[in-house]
Amino acid sequence: MSSSSPPSLYDRTVAAASGLIDPWIFMSLSLSYAPRAAHTILTQRLSPPTSDSDSDSAALPPLSWSRFRDVWFMHFWSFAGPGVREGAEPSVLPLLEGRPLDAAQPVAPPVGGVVLELGAGSGFWVDVWRRPGVQRVYGVEPNPDQHAALRRAVRRAGLEDVYEIVPVGIEDLQGAKGKKWEGGIEKGSVDCIVSILCLCSIPDPEANIKELYSYLKPGGRWYAYEHVRAEYSWYMRLYQRFLNLFWPHLIGGCLLCRPTEKTLREAGPWSRIDVGQPPAEQWFHCVPHIAGVFTK
């Protein structure tokens, strides 16, 4: 019988150095896509789009930093998103089956019924909704630059009759305010909310997460896989805060230091909470995660 030896000091040092440097590499890659965003916006100004099946509107939005950041993030995420999904799948796929942290036994039923997917983006996770028991999926994505790719992902997955893009923020999910969306979702009508690496960038997280809680039915479940504030040690908390001086400006408004688990716990009364940190994440992970199911 053979047994693997523990990592050497050299291996541990290389792994720690890589973990500490990785966020800077990620930000550098994002920065390289800024010129492409500028080119896209300039091209749109010179040749405005016409209405077609993959355009939400022929009218161009006004120039602004937020507009530039949305286009920039769209281009960067088209490159980075598949790799992020690949790294997240070992945590996300068991989570959606009701087994957060790959628990041996389910702690909750699999995702099903009426599902609210937050931060649908360009549709990297759309195919996971091809599962028994999913009746309707509302994909919340207020960034119109993501909608064409999201629609293509829905078509590829064959979910046109199941998946509806919700082109508004959390505050407009009921659909009545300012007629920003033709549809509407009733509070207390959603079986499952799924958030995958998106609560880091929503505005006013305390208010909006409480608002989302109100859409869940009694017994409804929130499946969350999110990165969160570092809690390991004072020096990692300090290092993460230093990274966060740059990270939001280069990664689409994402914030590293949000106490998302605490905010979810305080959103309202839960009958059961099963949440934790993936065990493979060591002290040098600057972007630690949680995976869990919160049952109303």
PDB file of C-alpha atoms in Angstrom:
ATOM      1  CA  MET A   1       0.000   0.000   0.000  1.00  0.00           C
ATOM      2  CA  SER A   2       1.411   3.402  -0.963  1.00  0.00           C
ATOM      3  CA  SER A   3       0.679   6.650   0.780  1.00  0.00           C
ATOM      4  CA  SER A   4       1.292  10.125  -0.521  1.00  0.00           C
ATOM      5  CA  SER A   5       3.772  12.205   1.416  1.00  0.00           C
ATOM      6  CA  PRO A   6       2.751  15.633   2.752  1.00  0.00           C
ATOM      7  CA  PRO A   7       3.694  18.654   0.618  1.00  0.00           C
ATOM      8  CA  SER A   8       7.233  19.864   1.102  1.00  0.00           C
ATOM      9  CA  LEU A   9       8.073  23.286   2.472  1.00  0.00           C
ATOM     10  CA  TYR A  10       8.941  24.380  -1.062  1.00  0.00           C
ATOM     11  CA  ASP A  11       5.564  23.201  -2.414  1.00  0.00           C
ATOM     12  CA  ARG A  12       3.705  24.935   0.400  1.00  0.00           C
ATOM     13  CA  THR A  13       5.646  28.159  -0.188  1.00  0.00           C
ATOM     14  CA  VAL A  14       4.945  28.101  -3.938  1.00  0.00           C
ATOM     15  CA  ALA A  15       1.232  27.436  -3.329  1.00  0.00           C
ATOM     16  CA  ALA A  16       0.983  30.304  -0.835  1.00  0.00           C
ATOM     17  CA  ALA A  17       2.844  32.717  -3.119  1.00  0.00           C
ATOM     18  CA  SER A  18       0.591  31.760  -6.011  1.00  0.00           C
ATOM     19  CA  GLY A  19      -2.531  32.343  -3.914  1.00  0.00           C
ATOM     20  CA  LEU A  20      -1.333  35.786  -2.859  1.00  0.00           C
ATOM     21  CA  ILE A  21      -0.333  36.810  -6.389  1.00  0.00           C
ATOM     22  CA  ASP A  22      -3.311  35.367  -8.305  1.00  0.00           C
ATOM     23  CA  PRO A  23      -5.629  38.377  -7.693  1.00  0.00           C
ATOM     24  CA  TRP A  24      -3.062  40.705  -9.252  1.00  0.00           C
ATOM     25  CA  ILE A  25      -2.811  38.487 -12.327  1.00  0.00           C
ATOM     26  CA  PHE A  26      -6.602  38.398 -12.591  1.00  0.00           C
ATOM     27  CA  MET A  27      -6.801  42.193 -12.377  1.00  0.00           C
ATOM     28  CA  SER A  28      -4.050  42.574 -14.970  1.00  0.00           C
ATOM     29  CA  LEU A  29      -5.944  40.326 -17.376  1.00  0.00           C
ATOM     30  CA  SER A  30      -9.069  42.396 -16.849  1.00  0.00           C
ATOM     31  CA  LEU A  31      -7.177  45.615 -17.529  1.00  0.00           C
ATOM     32  CA  SER A  32      -6.050  44.238 -20.885  1.00  0.00           C
ATOM     33  CA  TYR A  33      -9.708  44.209 -22.016  1.00  0.00           C
ATOM     34  CA  ALA A  34     -10.304  47.927 -21.378  1.00  0.00           C
ATOM     35  CA  PRO A  35      -9.137  48.978 -24.885  1.00  0.00           C
ATOM     36  CA  ARG A  36     -11.582  46.488 -26.411  1.00  0.00           C
ATOM     37  CA  ALA A  37     -14.417  48.056 -24.432  1.00  0.00           C
ATOM     38  CA  ALA A  38     -13.427  51.507 -25.657  1.00  0.00           C
ATOM     39  CA  HIS A  39     -13.361  50.208 -29.238  1.00  0.00           C
ATOM     40  CA  THR A  40     -16.812  48.652 -28.846  1.00  0.00           C
ATOM     41  CA  ILE A  41     -18.352  51.871 -27.545  1.00  0.00           C
ATOM     42  CA  LEU A  42     -16.677  53.964 -30.236  1.00  0.00           C
ATOM     43  CA  THR A  43     -17.872  51.568 -32.946  1.00  0.00           C
ATOM     44  CA  GLN A  44     -21.426  51.718 -31.607  1.00  0.00           C
ATOM     45  CA  ARG A  45     -21.302  55.506 -31.696  1.00  0.00           C
ATOM     46  CA  LEU A  46     -20.114  55.553 -35.283  1.00  0.00           C
ATOM     47  CA  SER A  47     -22.473  52.786 -36.453  1.00  0.00           C
ATOM     48  CA  PRO A  48     -25.499  52.593 -34.114  1.00  0.00           C
ATOM     49  CA  PRO A  49     -27.121  49.130 -33.982  1.00  0.00           C
ATOM     50  CA  THR A  50     -30.484  48.439 -35.559  1.00  0.00           C
ATOM     51  CA  SER A  51     -33.248  46.497 -33.869  1.00  0.00           C
ATOM     52  CA  ASP A  52     -32.910  42.742 -34.340  1.00  0.00           C
ATOM     53  CA  SER A  53     -33.538  39.536 -32.459  1.00  0.00           C
ATOM     54  CA  ASP A  54     -30.379  39.898 -30.398  1.00  0.00           C
ATOM     55  CA  SER A  55     -30.736  43.594 -29.504  1.00  0.00           C
ATOM     56  CA  ASP A  56     -32.862  44.987 -26.715  1.00  0.00           C
ATOM     57  CA  SER A  57     -33.017  48.445 -28.201  1.00  0.00           C
ATOM     58  CA  ALA A  58     -31.578  50.379 -31.121  1.00  0.00           C
ATOM     59  CA  ALA A  59     -31.132  53.427 -28.886  1.00  0.00           C
ATOM     60  CA  LEU A  60     -27.649  53.913 -27.497  1.00  0.00           C
ATOM     61  CA  PRO A  61     -27.302  54.542 -23.751  1.00  0.00           C
ATOM     62  CA  PRO A  62     -25.524  57.754 -22.749  1.00  0.00           C
ATOM     63  CA  LEU A  63     -21.774  57.718 -22.288  1.00  0.00           C
ATOM     64  CA  SER A  64     -20.772  57.208 -18.646  1.00  0.00           C
ATOM     65  CA  TRP A  65     -18.242  55.401 -16.476  1.00  0.00           C
ATOM     66  CA  SER A  66     -20.860  52.794 -15.529  1.00  0.00           C
ATOM     67  CA  ARG A  67     -21.594  52.159 -19.222  1.00  0.00           C
ATOM     68  CA  PHE A  68     -17.885  51.738 -19.991  1.00  0.00           C
ATOM     69  CA  ARG A  69     -17.452  49.426 -16.995  1.00  0.00           C
ATOM     70  CA  ASP A  70     -20.385  47.242 -18.108  1.00  0.00           C
ATOM     71  CA  VAL A  71     -18.979  46.817 -21.618  1.00  0.00           C
ATOM     72  CA  TRP A  72     -15.478  46.262 -20.252  1.00  0.00           C
ATOM     73  CA  PHE A  73     -16.690  43.572 -17.847  1.00  0.00           C
ATOM     74  CA  MET A  74     -18.734  41.912 -20.613  1.00  0.00           C
ATOM     75  CA  HIS A  75     -15.609  41.498 -22.748  1.00  0.00           C
ATOM     76  CA  PHE A  76     -13.418  40.351 -19.862  1.00  0.00           C
ATOM     77  CA  TRP A  77     -15.999  37.889 -18.535  1.00  0.00           C
ATOM     78  CA  SER A  78     -16.410  36.291 -21.961  1.00  0.00           C
ATOM     79  CA  PHE A  79     -12.756  35.296 -21.525  1.00  0.00           C
ATOM     80  CA  ALA A  80     -12.611  34.623 -17.773  1.00  0.00           C
ATOM     81  CA  GLY A  81     -16.096  33.221 -17.140  1.00  0.00           C
ATOM     82  CA  PRO A  82     -15.548  29.678 -18.480  1.00  0.00           C
ATOM     83  CA  GLY A  83     -12.461  29.244 -16.312  1.00  0.00           C
ATOM     84  CA  VAL A  84     -14.263  30.610 -13.255  1.00  0.00           C
ATOM     85  CA  ARG A  85     -17.123  28.192 -13.878  1.00  0.00           C
ATOM     86  CA  GLU A  86     -14.702  25.276 -14.210  1.00  0.00           C
ATOM     87  CA  GLY A  87     -13.149  26.158 -10.864  1.00  0.00           C
ATOM     88  CA  ALA A  88     -16.535  26.622  -9.192  1.00  0.00           C
ATOM     89  CA  GLU A  89     -18.275  23.489 -10.507  1.00  0.00           C
ATOM     90  CA  PRO A  90     -16.956  21.136  -7.785  1.00  0.00           C
ATOM     91  CA  SER A  91     -18.741  23.320  -5.226  1.00  0.00           C
ATOM     92  CA  VAL A  92     -21.747  24.536  -7.236  1.00  0.00           C
ATOM     93  CA  LEU A  93     -23.031  21.314  -8.802  1.00  0.00           C
ATOM     94  CA  PRO A  94     -23.332  19.400  -5.495  1.00  0.00           C
ATOM     95  CA  LEU A  95     -24.825  22.544  -3.928  1.00  0.00           C
ATOM     96  CA  LEU A  96     -27.647  22.592  -6.493  1.00  0.00           C
ATOM     97  CA  GLU A  97     -28.357  18.968  -5.570  1.00  0.00           C
ATOM     98  CA  GLY A  98     -28.800  20.027  -1.941  1.00  0.00           C
ATOM     99  CA  ARG A  99     -25.324  18.856  -0.857  1.00  0.00           C
ATOM    100  CA  PRO A 100     -23.312  21.970   0.042  1.00  0.00           C
ATOM    101  CA  LEU A 101     -19.594  21.282   0.475  1.00  0.00           C
ATOM    102  CA  ASP A 102     -20.252  17.908  -1.201  1.00  0.00           C
ATOM    103  CA  ALA A 103     -22.001  16.569   1.893  1.00  0.00           C
ATOM    104  CA  ALA A 104     -22.419  12.801   1.919  1.00  0.00           C
ATOM    105  CA  GLN A 105     -26.176  13.153   2.471  1.00  0.00           C
ATOM    106  CA  PRO A 106     -28.431  15.917   1.085  1.00  0.00           C
ATOM    107  CA  VAL A 107     -29.352  18.621   3.570  1.00  0.00           C
ATOM    108  CA  ALA A 108     -32.050  20.022   1.258  1.00  0.00           C
ATOM    109  CA  PRO A 109     -33.925  18.982  -1.893  1.00  0.00           C
ATOM    110  CA  PRO A 110     -32.358  19.762  -5.270  1.00  0.00           C
ATOM    111  CA  VAL A 111     -33.159  23.067  -6.939  1.00  0.00           C
ATOM    112  CA  GLY A 112     -36.629  22.919  -8.494  1.00  0.00           C
ATOM    113  CA  GLY A 113     -39.954  24.649  -9.050  1.00  0.00           C
ATOM    114  CA  VAL A 114     -39.820  28.375  -9.751  1.00  0.00           C
ATOM    115  CA  VAL A 115     -36.187  29.517  -9.634  1.00  0.00           C
ATOM    116  CA  LEU A 116     -34.770  33.027  -9.388  1.00  0.00           C
ATOM    117  CA  GLU A 117     -31.220  33.074 -10.788  1.00  0.00           C
ATOM    118  CA  LEU A 118     -29.358  36.203  -9.694  1.00  0.00           C
ATOM    119  CA  GLY A 119     -26.661  37.711 -11.889  1.00  0.00           C
ATOM    120  CA  ALA A 120     -27.365  35.518 -14.914  1.00  0.00           C
ATOM    121  CA  GLY A 121     -24.680  37.362 -16.901  1.00  0.00           C
ATOM    122  CA  SER A 122     -24.004  35.916 -20.323  1.00  0.00           C
ATOM    123  CA  GLY A 123     -25.410  32.520 -19.409  1.00  0.00           C
ATOM    124  CA  PHE A 124     -22.455  30.433 -18.254  1.00  0.00           C
ATOM    125  CA  TRP A 125     -24.721  28.487 -15.869  1.00  0.00           C
ATOM    126  CA  VAL A 126     -27.876  28.260 -18.016  1.00  0.00           C
ATOM    127  CA  ASP A 127     -27.396  24.590 -18.895  1.00  0.00           C
ATOM    128  CA  VAL A 128     -27.665  23.526 -15.224  1.00  0.00           C
ATOM    129  CA  TRP A 129     -31.394  24.319 -15.345  1.00  0.00           C
ATOM    130  CA  ARG A 130     -31.995  21.358 -17.659  1.00  0.00           C
ATOM    131  CA  ARG A 131     -32.951  19.228 -14.701  1.00  0.00           C
ATOM    132  CA  PRO A 132     -36.123  17.443 -13.563  1.00  0.00           C
ATOM    133  CA  GLY A 133     -38.360  19.536 -11.349  1.00  0.00           C
ATOM    134  CA  VAL A 134     -37.372  22.979 -12.680  1.00  0.00           C
ATOM    135  CA  GLN A 135     -40.570  24.582 -13.959  1.00  0.00           C
ATOM    136  CA  ARG A 136     -39.586  28.202 -14.516  1.00  0.00           C
ATOM    137  CA  VAL A 137     -36.340  30.175 -14.273  1.00  0.00           C
ATOM    138  CA  TYR A 138     -36.171  33.948 -13.992  1.00  0.00           C
ATOM    139  CA  GLY A 139     -32.653  35.066 -14.932  1.00  0.00           C
ATOM    140  CA  VAL A 140     -32.031  38.458 -13.322  1.00  0.00           C
ATOM    141  CA  GLU A 141     -29.520  40.445 -15.379  1.00  0.00           C
ATOM    142  CA  PRO A 142     -29.865  44.247 -15.491  1.00  0.00           C
ATOM    143  CA  ASN A 143     -26.832  44.750 -17.788  1.00  0.00           C
ATOM    144  CA  PRO A 144     -28.253  44.881 -21.347  1.00  0.00           C
ATOM    145  CA  ASP A 145     -24.824  44.188 -22.848  1.00  0.00           C
ATOM    146  CA  GLN A 146     -25.100  40.627 -21.498  1.00  0.00           C
ATOM    147  CA  HIS A 147     -28.554  39.877 -22.908  1.00  0.00           C
ATOM    148  CA  ALA A 148     -27.622  38.804 -26.449  1.00  0.00           C
ATOM    149  CA  ALA A 149     -25.159  36.179 -25.162  1.00  0.00           C
ATOM    150  CA  LEU A 150     -27.631  35.111 -22.473  1.00  0.00           C
ATOM    151  CA  ARG A 151     -30.369  34.569 -25.079  1.00  0.00           C
ATOM    152  CA  ARG A 152     -27.990  32.491 -27.182  1.00  0.00           C
ATOM    153  CA  ALA A 153     -27.136  30.349 -24.153  1.00  0.00           C
ATOM    154  CA  VAL A 154     -30.851  29.808 -23.450  1.00  0.00           C
ATOM    155  CA  ARG A 155     -31.418  28.713 -27.060  1.00  0.00           C
ATOM    156  CA  ARG A 156     -28.442  26.344 -26.986  1.00  0.00           C
ATOM    157  CA  ALA A 157     -29.813  24.763 -23.819  1.00  0.00           C
ATOM    158  CA  GLY A 158     -33.274  24.384 -25.375  1.00  0.00           C
ATOM    159  CA  LEU A 159     -34.859  26.315 -22.498  1.00  0.00           C
ATOM    160  CA  GLU A 160     -36.786  29.018 -24.394  1.00  0.00           C
ATOM    161  CA  ASP A 161     -40.072  27.880 -22.795  1.00  0.00           C
ATOM    162  CA  VAL A 162     -38.566  27.706 -19.296  1.00  0.00           C
ATOM    163  CA  TYR A 163     -36.071  30.565 -18.986  1.00  0.00           C
ATOM    164  CA  GLU A 164     -37.094  34.237 -18.926  1.00  0.00           C
ATOM    165  CA  ILE A 165     -34.564  37.057 -18.832  1.00  0.00           C
ATOM    166  CA  VAL A 166     -35.419  39.685 -16.234  1.00  0.00           C
ATOM    167  CA  PRO A 167     -33.709  42.872 -17.475  1.00  0.00           C
ATOM    168  CA  VAL A 168     -34.009  44.872 -14.232  1.00  0.00           C
ATOM    169  CA  GLY A 169     -32.448  45.140 -10.803  1.00  0.00           C
ATOM    170  CA  ILE A 170     -33.761  43.603  -7.608  1.00  0.00           C
ATOM    171  CA  GLU A 171     -35.798  46.700  -6.768  1.00  0.00           C
ATOM    172  CA  ASP A 172     -37.927  46.246  -9.924  1.00  0.00           C
ATOM    173  CA  LEU A 173     -38.641  42.509  -9.853  1.00  0.00           C
ATOM    174  CA  GLN A 174     -42.358  43.091  -9.314  1.00  0.00           C
ATOM    175  CA  GLY A 175     -42.404  44.875 -12.649  1.00  0.00           C
ATOM    176  CA  ALA A 176     -44.639  47.822 -11.814  1.00  0.00           C
ATOM    177  CA  LYS A 177     -42.098  50.549 -11.118  1.00  0.00           C
ATOM    178  CA  GLY A 178     -41.560  52.773 -14.131  1.00  0.00           C
ATOM    179  CA  LYS A 179     -42.579  49.967 -16.523  1.00  0.00           C
ATOM    180  CA  LYS A 180     -38.961  48.854 -16.824  1.00  0.00           C
ATOM    181  CA  TRP A 181     -40.080  45.270 -17.363  1.00  0.00           C
ATOM    182  CA  GLU A 182     -43.248  43.916 -18.950  1.00  0.00           C
ATOM    183  CA  GLY A 183     -43.368  40.970 -16.571  1.00  0.00           C
ATOM    184  CA  GLY A 184     -43.394  40.709 -12.806  1.00  0.00           C
ATOM    185  CA  ILE A 185     -42.711  38.274  -9.960  1.00  0.00           C
ATOM    186  CA  GLU A 186     -44.993  38.080  -6.961  1.00  0.00           C
ATOM    187  CA  LYS A 187     -43.498  38.086  -3.514  1.00  0.00           C
ATOM    188  CA  GLY A 188     -43.788  34.738  -1.776  1.00  0.00           C
ATOM    189  CA  SER A 189     -43.974  32.876  -5.112  1.00  0.00           C
ATOM    190  CA  VAL A 190     -40.393  31.637  -5.606  1.00  0.00           C
ATOM    191  CA  ASP A 191     -39.298  28.124  -4.631  1.00  0.00           C
ATOM    192  CA  CYS A 192     -35.547  28.677  -4.964  1.00  0.00           C
ATOM    193  CA  ILE A 193     -33.106  31.559  -5.259  1.00  0.00           C
ATOM    194  CA  VAL A 194     -29.665  30.768  -6.672  1.00  0.00           C
ATOM    195  CA  SER A 195     -26.759  33.199  -6.384  1.00  0.00           C
ATOM    196  CA  ILE A 196     -23.386  32.250  -7.845  1.00  0.00           C
ATOM    197  CA  LEU A 197     -20.626  34.836  -7.369  1.00  0.00           C
ATOM    198  CA  CYS A 198     -22.943  37.818  -7.776  1.00  0.00           C
ATOM    199  CA  LEU A 199     -23.819  39.240  -4.334  1.00  0.00           C
ATOM    200  CA  CYS A 200     -20.390  40.860  -4.275  1.00  0.00           C
ATOM    201  CA  SER A 201     -21.575  43.519  -6.714  1.00  0.00           C
ATOM    202  CA  ILE A 202     -25.242  44.205  -5.985  1.00  0.00           C
ATOM    203  CA  PRO A 203     -25.994  47.684  -4.598  1.00  0.00           C
ATOM    204  CA  ASP A 204     -27.090  48.073  -0.964  1.00  0.00           C
ATOM    205  CA  PRO A 205     -26.711  44.354  -0.165  1.00  0.00           C
ATOM    206  CA  GLU A 206     -28.443  44.432   3.224  1.00  0.00           C
ATOM    207  CA  ALA A 207     -31.637  45.971   1.806  1.00  0.00           C
ATOM    208  CA  ASN A 208     -31.620  43.996  -1.437  1.00  0.00           C
ATOM    209  CA  ILE A 209     -30.950  40.613   0.163  1.00  0.00           C
ATOM    210  CA  LYS A 210     -33.827  41.239   2.576  1.00  0.00           C
ATOM    211  CA  GLU A 211     -35.968  42.188  -0.415  1.00  0.00           C
ATOM    212  CA  LEU A 212     -35.054  38.944  -2.168  1.00  0.00           C
ATOM    213  CA  TYR A 213     -35.893  36.971   0.977  1.00  0.00           C
ATOM    214  CA  SER A 214     -39.476  38.245   0.653  1.00  0.00           C
ATOM    215  CA  TYR A 215     -39.838  36.538  -2.741  1.00  0.00           C
ATOM    216  CA  LEU A 216     -39.258  33.071  -1.260  1.00  0.00           C
ATOM    217  CA  LYS A 217     -42.197  30.887  -0.334  1.00  0.00           C
ATOM    218  CA  PRO A 218     -42.323  29.519   3.209  1.00  0.00           C
ATOM    219  CA  GLY A 219     -39.965  26.550   3.007  1.00  0.00           C
ATOM    220  CA  GLY A 220     -38.231  28.077  -0.017  1.00  0.00           C
ATOM    221  CA  ARG A 221     -34.476  27.740  -0.313  1.00  0.00           C
ATOM    222  CA  TRP A 222     -31.579  30.037  -1.189  1.00  0.00           C
ATOM    223  CA  TYR A 223     -28.582  28.242  -2.709  1.00  0.00           C
ATOM    224  CA  ALA A 224     -25.519  30.485  -2.391  1.00  0.00           C
ATOM    225  CA  TYR A 225     -21.971  30.145  -3.672  1.00  0.00           C
ATOM    226  CA  GLU A 226     -20.261  33.475  -3.024  1.00  0.00           C
ATOM    227  CA  HIS A 227     -16.876  34.893  -2.213  1.00  0.00           C
ATOM    228  CA  VAL A 228     -16.733  36.691   1.114  1.00  0.00           C
ATOM    229  CA  ARG A 229     -14.638  38.743   3.491  1.00  0.00           C
ATOM    230  CA  ALA A 230     -11.505  36.977   4.743  1.00  0.00           C
ATOM    231  CA  GLU A 231     -11.731  35.930   8.386  1.00  0.00           C
ATOM    232  CA  TYR A 232      -8.543  33.860   8.730  1.00  0.00           C
ATOM    233  CA  SER A 233      -6.217  36.342  10.427  1.00  0.00           C
ATOM    234  CA  TRP A 234      -5.532  40.042  10.819  1.00  0.00           C
ATOM    235  CA  TYR A 235      -2.864  40.031   8.116  1.00  0.00           C
ATOM    236  CA  MET A 236      -5.105  38.351   5.513  1.00  0.00           C
ATOM    237  CA  ARG A 237      -7.938  40.737   6.361  1.00  0.00           C
ATOM    238  CA  LEU A 238      -5.532  43.642   5.903  1.00  0.00           C
ATOM    239  CA  TYR A 239      -4.183  42.237   2.625  1.00  0.00           C
ATOM    240  CA  GLN A 240      -7.704  41.690   1.271  1.00  0.00           C
ATOM    241  CA  ARG A 241      -8.624  45.274   2.131  1.00  0.00           C
ATOM    242  CA  PHE A 242      -5.546  46.481   0.251  1.00  0.00           C
ATOM    243  CA  LEU A 243      -6.551  44.415  -2.792  1.00  0.00           C
ATOM    244  CA  ASN A 244     -10.029  45.875  -2.548  1.00  0.00           C
ATOM    245  CA  LEU A 245      -8.645  49.368  -3.221  1.00  0.00           C
ATOM    246  CA  PHE A 246      -8.105  48.241  -6.827  1.00  0.00           C
ATOM    247  CA  TRP A 247     -10.331  45.195  -7.368  1.00  0.00           C
ATOM    248  CA  PRO A 248     -13.772  46.884  -7.756  1.00  0.00           C
ATOM    249  CA  HIS A 249     -12.456  49.276 -10.410  1.00  0.00           C
ATOM    250  CA  LEU A 250     -10.990  46.450 -12.485  1.00  0.00           C
ATOM    251  CA  ILE A 251     -13.519  43.641 -11.904  1.00  0.00           C
ATOM    252  CA  GLY A 252     -16.868  45.219 -12.750  1.00  0.00           C
ATOM    253  CA  GLY A 253     -17.674  46.759  -9.366  1.00  0.00           C
ATOM    254  CA  CYS A 254     -17.111  43.519  -7.440  1.00  0.00           C
ATOM    255  CA  LEU A 255     -16.239  44.058  -3.752  1.00  0.00           C
ATOM    256  CA  LEU A 256     -13.964  41.631  -1.922  1.00  0.00           C
ATOM    257  CA  CYS A 257     -14.718  42.473   1.706  1.00  0.00           C
ATOM    258  CA  ARG A 258     -18.468  41.967   1.979  1.00  0.00           C
ATOM    259  CA  PRO A 259     -19.657  39.861   4.949  1.00  0.00           C
ATOM    260  CA  THR A 260     -22.143  38.078   2.694  1.00  0.00           C
ATOM    261  CA  GLU A 261     -22.754  35.084   4.940  1.00  0.00           C
ATOM    262  CA  LYS A 262     -23.688  37.403   7.817  1.00  0.00           C
ATOM    263  CA  THR A 263     -25.979  39.427   5.530  1.00  0.00           C
ATOM    264  CA  LEU A 264     -27.739  36.289   4.321  1.00  0.00           C
ATOM    265  CA  ARG A 265     -28.189  35.008   7.874  1.00  0.00           C
ATOM    266  CA  GLU A 266     -29.771  38.315   8.883  1.00  0.00           C
ATOM    267  CA  ALA A 267     -32.073  38.615   5.857  1.00  0.00           C
ATOM    268  CA  GLY A 268     -34.973  37.075   7.767  1.00  0.00           C
ATOM    269  CA  PRO A 269     -35.968  34.059   9.841  1.00  0.00           C
ATOM    270  CA  TRP A 270     -34.532  30.825   8.449  1.00  0.00           C
ATOM    271  CA  SER A 271     -35.750  27.399   9.536  1.00  0.00           C
ATOM    272  CA  ARG A 272     -32.396  25.837   8.652  1.00  0.00           C
ATOM    273  CA  ILE A 273     -28.948  27.021   7.539  1.00  0.00           C
ATOM    274  CA  ASP A 274     -26.298  24.707   6.114  1.00  0.00           C
ATOM    275  CA  VAL A 275     -23.268  26.735   5.057  1.00  0.00           C
ATOM    276  CA  GLY A 276     -19.495  26.590   5.241  1.00  0.00           C
ATOM    277  CA  GLN A 277     -16.221  27.232   3.466  1.00  0.00           C
ATOM    278  CA  PRO A 278     -14.862  24.718   0.933  1.00  0.00           C
ATOM    279  CA  PRO A 279     -12.233  22.717   2.845  1.00  0.00           C
ATOM    280  CA  ALA A 280      -9.686  22.952   0.015  1.00  0.00           C
ATOM    281  CA  GLU A 281      -9.329  26.713   0.537  1.00  0.00           C
ATOM    282  CA  GLN A 282      -6.291  27.438   2.682  1.00  0.00           C
ATOM    283  CA  TRP A 283      -5.217  30.509   4.631  1.00  0.00           C
ATOM    284  CA  PHE A 284      -3.611  32.199   1.624  1.00  0.00           C
ATOM    285  CA  HIS A 285      -6.821  32.345  -0.423  1.00  0.00           C
ATOM    286  CA  CYS A 286      -7.443  36.078  -0.839  1.00  0.00           C
ATOM    287  CA  VAL A 287     -10.914  35.434  -2.255  1.00  0.00           C
ATOM    288  CA  PRO A 288     -12.467  32.859   0.110  1.00  0.00           C
ATOM    289  CA  HIS A 289     -15.890  31.382  -0.593  1.00  0.00           C
ATOM    290  CA  ILE A 290     -18.944  30.041   1.140  1.00  0.00           C
ATOM    291  CA  ALA A 291     -21.361  27.417  -0.162  1.00  0.00           C
ATOM    292  CA  GLY A 292     -24.672  26.768   1.512  1.00  0.00           C
ATOM    293  CA  VAL A 293     -28.437  26.357   1.529  1.00  0.00           C
ATOM    294  CA  PHE A 294     -30.615  28.726   3.548  1.00  0.00           C
ATOM    295  CA  THR A 295     -34.146  27.376   4.094  1.00  0.00           C
ATOM    296  CA  LYS A 296     -36.963  29.809   4.921  1.00  0.00           C
TER     297      LYS A 296
END
